[in-house]
mmCIF file of C-alpha atoms in Angstrom:
data_model
loop_
_atom_site.group_PDB
_atom_site.id
_atom_site.type_symbol
_atom_site.label_atom_id
_atom_site.label_comp_id
_atom_site.label_asym_id
_atom_site.label_seq_id
_atom_site.Cartn_x
_atom_site.Cartn_y
_atom_site.Cartn_z
ATOM 1 C CA THR A 608 12.180 -17.634 -56.841
ATOM 2 C CA GLN A 609 11.177 -19.551 -53.747
ATOM 3 C CA LEU A 610 9.567 -22.942 -54.230
ATOM 4 C CA LEU A 611 7.530 -25.080 -51.874
ATOM 5 C CA GLU A 612 7.642 -28.791 -52.617
ATOM 6 C CA GLN A 613 4.635 -30.605 -51.253
ATOM 7 C CA SER A 614 4.336 -34.385 -50.997
ATOM 8 C CA PRO A 615 2.668 -36.671 -51.630
ATOM 9 C CA GLN A 616 0.635 -35.181 -54.460
ATOM 10 C CA PHE A 617 -2.171 -37.717 -54.076
ATOM 11 C CA LEU A 618 -3.149 -39.866 -51.099
ATOM 12 C CA SER A 619 -5.989 -42.366 -50.907
ATOM 13 C CA ILE A 620 -6.537 -44.052 -47.541
ATOM 14 C CA GLN A 621 -9.144 -45.859 -45.468
ATOM 15 C CA GLU A 622 -11.003 -44.290 -42.588
ATOM 16 C CA GLY A 623 -9.045 -44.629 -39.345
ATOM 17 C CA GLU A 624 -5.577 -44.526 -40.910
ATOM 18 C CA ASN A 625 -2.964 -41.923 -40.065
ATOM 19 C CA LEU A 626 -1.161 -39.796 -42.638
ATOM 20 C CA THR A 627 1.473 -37.108 -42.963
ATOM 21 C CA VAL A 628 1.812 -34.431 -45.637
ATOM 22 C CA TYR A 629 5.139 -32.682 -46.122
ATOM 23 C CA CYS A 630 6.025 -29.206 -47.321
ATOM 24 C CA ASN A 631 9.686 -28.477 -48.028
ATOM 25 C CA SER A 632 11.763 -25.600 -49.333
ATOM 26 C CA SER A 633 15.408 -24.640 -49.632
ATOM 27 C CA SER A 634 14.475 -21.127 -48.501
ATOM 28 C CA VAL A 635 13.500 -19.704 -45.132
ATOM 29 C CA PHE A 636 9.937 -18.518 -44.651
ATOM 30 C CA SER A 637 8.832 -15.990 -42.067
ATOM 31 C CA SER A 638 5.581 -17.907 -41.650
ATOM 32 C CA LEU A 639 3.771 -20.833 -43.202
ATOM 33 C CA GLN A 640 0.065 -21.470 -43.529
ATOM 34 C CA TRP A 641 -1.942 -24.633 -44.172
ATOM 35 C CA TYR A 642 -5.256 -24.548 -45.995
ATOM 36 C CA ARG A 643 -7.892 -27.166 -46.785
ATOM 37 C CA GLN A 644 -10.047 -26.798 -49.862
ATOM 38 C CA GLU A 645 -13.141 -28.754 -50.856
ATOM 39 C CA PRO A 646 -14.172 -29.021 -54.527
ATOM 40 C CA GLY A 647 -15.764 -25.826 -55.821
ATOM 41 C CA GLU A 648 -15.001 -23.882 -52.640
ATOM 42 C CA GLY A 649 -12.261 -21.490 -51.583
ATOM 43 C CA PRO A 650 -9.328 -22.576 -49.402
ATOM 44 C CA VAL A 651 -10.035 -22.429 -45.675
ATOM 45 C CA LEU A 652 -7.174 -21.446 -43.399
ATOM 46 C CA LEU A 653 -6.363 -24.203 -40.891
ATOM 47 C CA VAL A 654 -3.301 -22.849 -39.123
ATOM 48 C CA THR A 655 -0.387 -20.426 -39.302
ATOM 49 C CA VAL A 656 3.031 -21.385 -37.907
ATOM 50 C CA VAL A 657 5.602 -18.711 -37.277
ATOM 51 C CA THR A 658 8.276 -19.920 -34.868
ATOM 52 C CA GLY A 659 10.886 -22.522 -35.821
ATOM 53 C CA GLY A 660 10.112 -25.814 -34.077
ATOM 54 C CA GLU A 661 6.531 -24.774 -33.383
ATOM 55 C CA VAL A 662 3.887 -27.474 -33.045
ATOM 56 C CA LYS A 663 0.186 -26.687 -33.232
ATOM 57 C CA LYS A 664 -2.721 -29.070 -32.763
ATOM 58 C CA LEU A 665 -6.209 -28.713 -34.164
ATOM 59 C CA LYS A 666 -8.260 -31.686 -32.961
ATOM 60 C CA ARG A 667 -6.855 -34.651 -34.943
ATOM 61 C CA LEU A 668 -4.507 -32.449 -37.010
ATOM 62 C CA THR A 669 -0.948 -31.714 -35.873
ATOM 63 C CA PHE A 670 1.146 -29.092 -37.644
ATOM 64 C CA GLN A 671 4.869 -28.681 -37.232
ATOM 65 C CA PHE A 672 7.235 -25.966 -38.472
ATOM 66 C CA GLY A 673 10.841 -27.022 -38.928
ATOM 67 C CA ASP A 674 13.537 -25.577 -36.690
ATOM 68 C CA ALA A 675 15.099 -23.744 -39.632
ATOM 69 C CA ARG A 676 11.685 -22.549 -40.904
ATOM 70 C CA LYS A 677 12.258 -24.246 -44.268
ATOM 71 C CA ASP A 678 9.805 -27.113 -43.917
ATOM 72 C CA SER A 679 6.517 -28.071 -42.338
ATOM 73 C CA SER A 680 4.354 -31.131 -41.895
ATOM 74 C CA LEU A 681 0.692 -31.880 -41.345
ATOM 75 C CA HIS A 682 -0.201 -35.104 -39.562
ATOM 76 C CA ILE A 683 -3.781 -36.376 -39.417
ATOM 77 C CA THR A 684 -4.650 -39.029 -36.852
ATOM 78 C CA ALA A 685 -7.514 -41.460 -37.506
ATOM 79 C CA ALA A 686 -8.586 -39.874 -40.785
ATOM 80 C CA GLN A 687 -12.292 -39.509 -41.489
ATOM 81 C CA PRO A 688 -14.164 -39.091 -44.801
ATOM 82 C CA GLY A 689 -14.775 -35.459 -43.834
ATOM 83 C CA ASP A 690 -11.007 -34.870 -44.065
ATOM 84 C CA THR A 691 -11.189 -35.400 -47.829
ATOM 85 C CA GLY A 692 -9.966 -32.399 -49.791
ATOM 86 C CA LEU A 693 -7.017 -30.539 -51.237
ATOM 87 C CA TYR A 694 -4.426 -29.578 -48.626
ATOM 88 C CA LEU A 695 -2.243 -26.601 -49.492
ATOM 89 C CA CYS A 696 0.792 -25.251 -47.715
ATOM 90 C CA ALA A 697 1.718 -21.642 -48.385
ATOM 91 C CA GLY A 698 4.709 -19.658 -47.230
ATOM 92 C CA TYR A 699 5.457 -16.007 -46.717
ATOM 93 C CA GLU A 700 8.765 -14.333 -47.325
ATOM 94 C CA ALA A 701 8.794 -10.703 -46.226
ATOM 95 C CA GLY A 702 7.838 -8.355 -49.038
ATOM 96 C CA THR A 703 6.434 -10.993 -51.349
ATOM 97 C CA ALA A 704 3.088 -12.556 -52.024
ATOM 98 C CA LEU A 705 2.062 -15.916 -50.591
ATOM 99 C CA ILE A 706 3.827 -18.854 -52.268
ATOM 100 C CA PHE A 707 1.784 -22.044 -52.583
ATOM 101 C CA GLY A 708 2.888 -25.639 -52.741
ATOM 102 C CA LYS A 709 1.330 -27.797 -55.459
ATOM 103 C CA GLY A 710 -1.122 -29.322 -52.998
ATOM 104 C CA THR A 711 -1.980 -32.786 -51.718
ATOM 105 C CA THR A 712 -5.281 -34.314 -52.779
ATOM 106 C CA LEU A 713 -6.509 -36.526 -49.935
ATOM 107 C CA SER A 714 -9.287 -39.058 -50.331
ATOM 108 C CA VAL A 715 -10.538 -40.902 -47.247
ATOM 109 C CA SER A 716 -12.969 -43.714 -47.872
ATOM 110 C CA SER A 717 -15.218 -45.358 -45.278
ATOM 111 C CA ASP B 1235 -15.839 -12.452 -38.691
ATOM 112 C CA THR B 1236 -13.363 -13.695 -41.310
ATOM 113 C CA GLU B 1237 -15.727 -13.734 -44.263
ATOM 114 C CA VAL B 1238 -14.916 -12.806 -47.819
ATOM 115 C CA THR B 1239 -17.912 -12.881 -50.135
ATOM 116 C CA GLN B 1240 -17.864 -13.330 -53.896
ATOM 117 C CA THR B 1241 -20.560 -12.971 -56.517
ATOM 118 C CA PRO B 1242 -21.675 -14.610 -58.667
ATOM 119 C CA LYS B 1243 -21.051 -18.199 -57.544
ATOM 120 C CA HIS B 1244 -21.178 -19.455 -61.132
ATOM 121 C CA LEU B 1245 -20.807 -17.586 -64.432
ATOM 122 C CA VAL B 1246 -21.082 -18.800 -68.006
ATOM 123 C CA MET B 1247 -20.060 -16.323 -70.684
ATOM 124 C CA GLY B 1248 -19.342 -16.285 -74.366
ATOM 125 C CA MET B 1249 -16.058 -15.091 -75.788
ATOM 126 C CA THR B 1250 -17.554 -11.754 -76.857
ATOM 127 C CA ASN B 1251 -19.290 -10.979 -73.554
ATOM 128 C CA LYS B 1252 -18.314 -8.472 -70.885
ATOM 129 C CA LYS B 1253 -18.910 -9.469 -67.284
ATOM 130 C CA SER B 1254 -17.620 -8.599 -63.826
ATOM 131 C CA LEU B 1255 -16.758 -10.587 -60.726
ATOM 132 C CA LYS B 1256 -17.249 -8.956 -57.337
ATOM 133 C CA CYS B 1257 -15.564 -9.469 -53.998
ATOM 134 C CA GLU B 1258 -16.285 -7.876 -50.628
ATOM 135 C CA GLN B 1259 -14.778 -8.026 -47.151
ATOM 136 C CA HIS B 1260 -15.623 -6.133 -43.976
ATOM 137 C CA MET B 1261 -12.635 -7.108 -41.852
ATOM 138 C CA GLY B 1262 -10.845 -3.801 -42.364
ATOM 139 C CA HIS B 1263 -8.192 -5.527 -44.449
ATOM 140 C CA ARG B 1264 -6.119 -3.234 -46.673
ATOM 141 C CA ALA B 1265 -4.741 -5.901 -49.023
ATOM 142 C CA MET B 1266 -6.924 -7.752 -51.514
ATOM 143 C CA TYR B 1267 -6.013 -10.385 -54.069
ATOM 144 C CA TRP B 1268 -7.317 -12.131 -57.171
ATOM 145 C CA TYR B 1269 -6.271 -15.713 -57.874
ATOM 146 C CA LYS B 1270 -7.057 -18.132 -60.687
ATOM 147 C CA GLN B 1271 -7.280 -21.828 -59.889
ATOM 148 C CA LYS B 1272 -7.552 -24.863 -62.160
ATOM 149 C CA ALA B 1273 -8.828 -28.194 -60.847
ATOM 150 C CA LYS B 1274 -6.544 -29.893 -58.276
ATOM 151 C CA LYS B 1275 -3.896 -27.195 -58.744
ATOM 152 C CA PRO B 1276 -2.839 -24.453 -56.313
ATOM 153 C CA PRO B 1277 -4.180 -20.931 -56.736
ATOM 154 C CA GLU B 1278 -2.165 -18.735 -59.106
ATOM 155 C CA LEU B 1279 -1.803 -15.103 -58.105
ATOM 156 C CA MET B 1280 -3.148 -12.602 -60.629
ATOM 157 C CA PHE B 1281 -3.336 -9.222 -58.896
ATOM 158 C CA VAL B 1282 -2.617 -7.640 -55.514
ATOM 159 C CA TYR B 1283 -4.134 -4.400 -54.285
ATOM 160 C CA SER B 1284 -2.612 -2.661 -51.296
ATOM 161 C CA TYR B 1285 -4.429 0.348 -49.835
ATOM 162 C CA GLU B 1286 -6.602 0.428 -52.975
ATOM 163 C CA LYS B 1287 -3.598 0.701 -55.281
ATOM 164 C CA LEU B 1288 -2.486 -2.036 -57.658
ATOM 165 C CA SER B 1289 0.779 -3.433 -56.272
ATOM 166 C CA ILE B 1290 1.258 -6.597 -58.301
ATOM 167 C CA ASN B 1291 0.089 -7.639 -61.755
ATOM 168 C CA GLU B 1292 1.466 -11.102 -62.515
ATOM 169 C CA SER B 1293 1.618 -10.469 -66.274
ATOM 170 C CA VAL B 1294 -2.093 -11.107 -66.605
ATOM 171 C CA PRO B 1295 -3.601 -10.563 -70.098
ATOM 172 C CA SER B 1296 -5.423 -7.267 -70.533
ATOM 173 C CA ARG B 1297 -8.733 -9.076 -71.048
ATOM 174 C CA PHE B 1298 -8.734 -9.217 -67.219
ATOM 175 C CA SER B 1299 -9.075 -5.769 -65.666
ATOM 176 C CA PRO B 1300 -9.076 -5.364 -61.878
ATOM 177 C CA GLU B 1301 -10.599 -2.498 -59.979
ATOM 178 C CA CYS B 1302 -10.620 -1.579 -56.293
ATOM 179 C CA PRO B 1303 -13.339 1.079 -55.762
ATOM 180 C CA ASN B 1304 -12.773 1.229 -52.000
ATOM 181 C CA SER B 1305 -11.052 -0.682 -49.214
ATOM 182 C CA SER B 1306 -13.876 -3.240 -48.944
ATOM 183 C CA LEU B 1307 -14.557 -3.976 -52.588
ATOM 184 C CA LEU B 1308 -12.612 -5.625 -55.369
ATOM 185 C CA ASN B 1309 -13.861 -6.204 -58.902
ATOM 186 C CA LEU B 1310 -12.508 -8.173 -61.821
ATOM 187 C CA HIS B 1311 -13.803 -7.053 -65.212
ATOM 188 C CA LEU B 1312 -13.759 -9.670 -67.954
ATOM 189 C CA HIS B 1313 -13.828 -9.036 -71.689
ATOM 190 C CA ALA B 1314 -13.147 -11.182 -74.741
ATOM 191 C CA LEU B 1315 -12.103 -14.204 -72.702
ATOM 192 C CA GLN B 1316 -10.860 -17.478 -74.133
ATOM 193 C CA PRO B 1317 -12.075 -20.992 -73.257
ATOM 194 C CA GLU B 1318 -8.770 -21.629 -71.448
ATOM 195 C CA ASP B 1319 -9.726 -18.865 -69.008
ATOM 196 C CA SER B 1320 -12.379 -21.179 -67.572
ATOM 197 C CA ALA B 1321 -11.406 -21.719 -63.925
ATOM 198 C CA LEU B 1322 -12.299 -20.968 -60.315
ATOM 199 C CA TYR B 1323 -11.538 -17.317 -59.559
ATOM 200 C CA LEU B 1324 -10.738 -16.665 -55.927
ATOM 201 C CA CYS B 1325 -10.629 -13.418 -54.031
ATOM 202 C CA ALA B 1326 -8.657 -13.122 -50.807
ATOM 203 C CA SER B 1327 -7.794 -10.440 -48.279
ATOM 204 C CA SER B 1328 -5.266 -9.857 -45.519
ATOM 205 C CA GLN B 1329 -4.614 -7.074 -43.032
ATOM 206 C CA VAL B 1330 -1.805 -5.587 -45.067
ATOM 207 C CA PHE B 1331 0.476 -6.710 -47.878
ATOM 208 C CA THR B 1332 4.235 -7.340 -47.374
ATOM 209 C CA VAL B 1333 3.714 -8.525 -43.808
ATOM 210 C CA PRO B 1334 2.877 -12.189 -43.167
ATOM 211 C CA TYR B 1335 -0.696 -11.848 -41.960
ATOM 212 C CA GLU B 1336 -3.080 -14.648 -42.827
ATOM 213 C CA GLN B 1337 -4.968 -14.510 -46.097
ATOM 214 C CA TYR B 1338 -8.669 -15.296 -46.034
ATOM 215 C CA PHE B 1339 -10.292 -16.595 -49.191
ATOM 216 C CA GLY B 1340 -13.778 -16.245 -50.563
ATOM 217 C CA PRO B 1341 -15.742 -19.213 -51.917
ATOM 218 C CA GLY B 1342 -14.813 -18.371 -55.495
ATOM 219 C CA THR B 1343 -16.608 -17.813 -58.786
ATOM 220 C CA ARG B 1344 -16.708 -20.804 -61.132
ATOM 221 C CA LEU B 1345 -16.245 -19.273 -64.605
ATOM 222 C CA THR B 1346 -16.984 -21.146 -67.809
ATOM 223 C CA VAL B 1347 -16.125 -19.508 -71.125
ATOM 224 C CA THR B 1348 -17.949 -20.989 -74.123
#
């Protein structure tokens, strides 16, 4: 069974700080997705990375897929209170359902 | 349009009630999913439908009964639930199953079993 280890589990920072969330596995994924979820709402897809070494930017968010497609990171620059939420990484192996990491709960205070 | 809709938004039911959750998408997706999520935990897969046929049942108790009447609709019928079944129930869809297309989630139904 593939596992995705996500760290840190909880993160509480001040507005304006930078942060990085990590998603690691011992297995290779054909693609990896990052979601953000606010309390009481469904996860919202932020990005999908497919190619090893790929870097994608979404405003202040930078996503990277490891060269070996076993790990990924999400970096947020100058965090804002609106970034608060549960961040989930999820990986696909061909022929299986989406595998989720345990999530990172981010709290950004002003 | 990447919208998945779910009704109701909130549901409170007793342990002897029968209720249904509904999910709808109009993106032409042929794979639909039910997940259960507890607070601050990742979604747990319950069922996968592919081309309106049940492909995966993750050993879910029979008090949860899924149904896929057509390619746009997914239902989850609930009967004789337990208080520990209280959770956020999420529906999702993707173009097809077994290929890594993105999954799009609905807003969820917050279920409370009393």
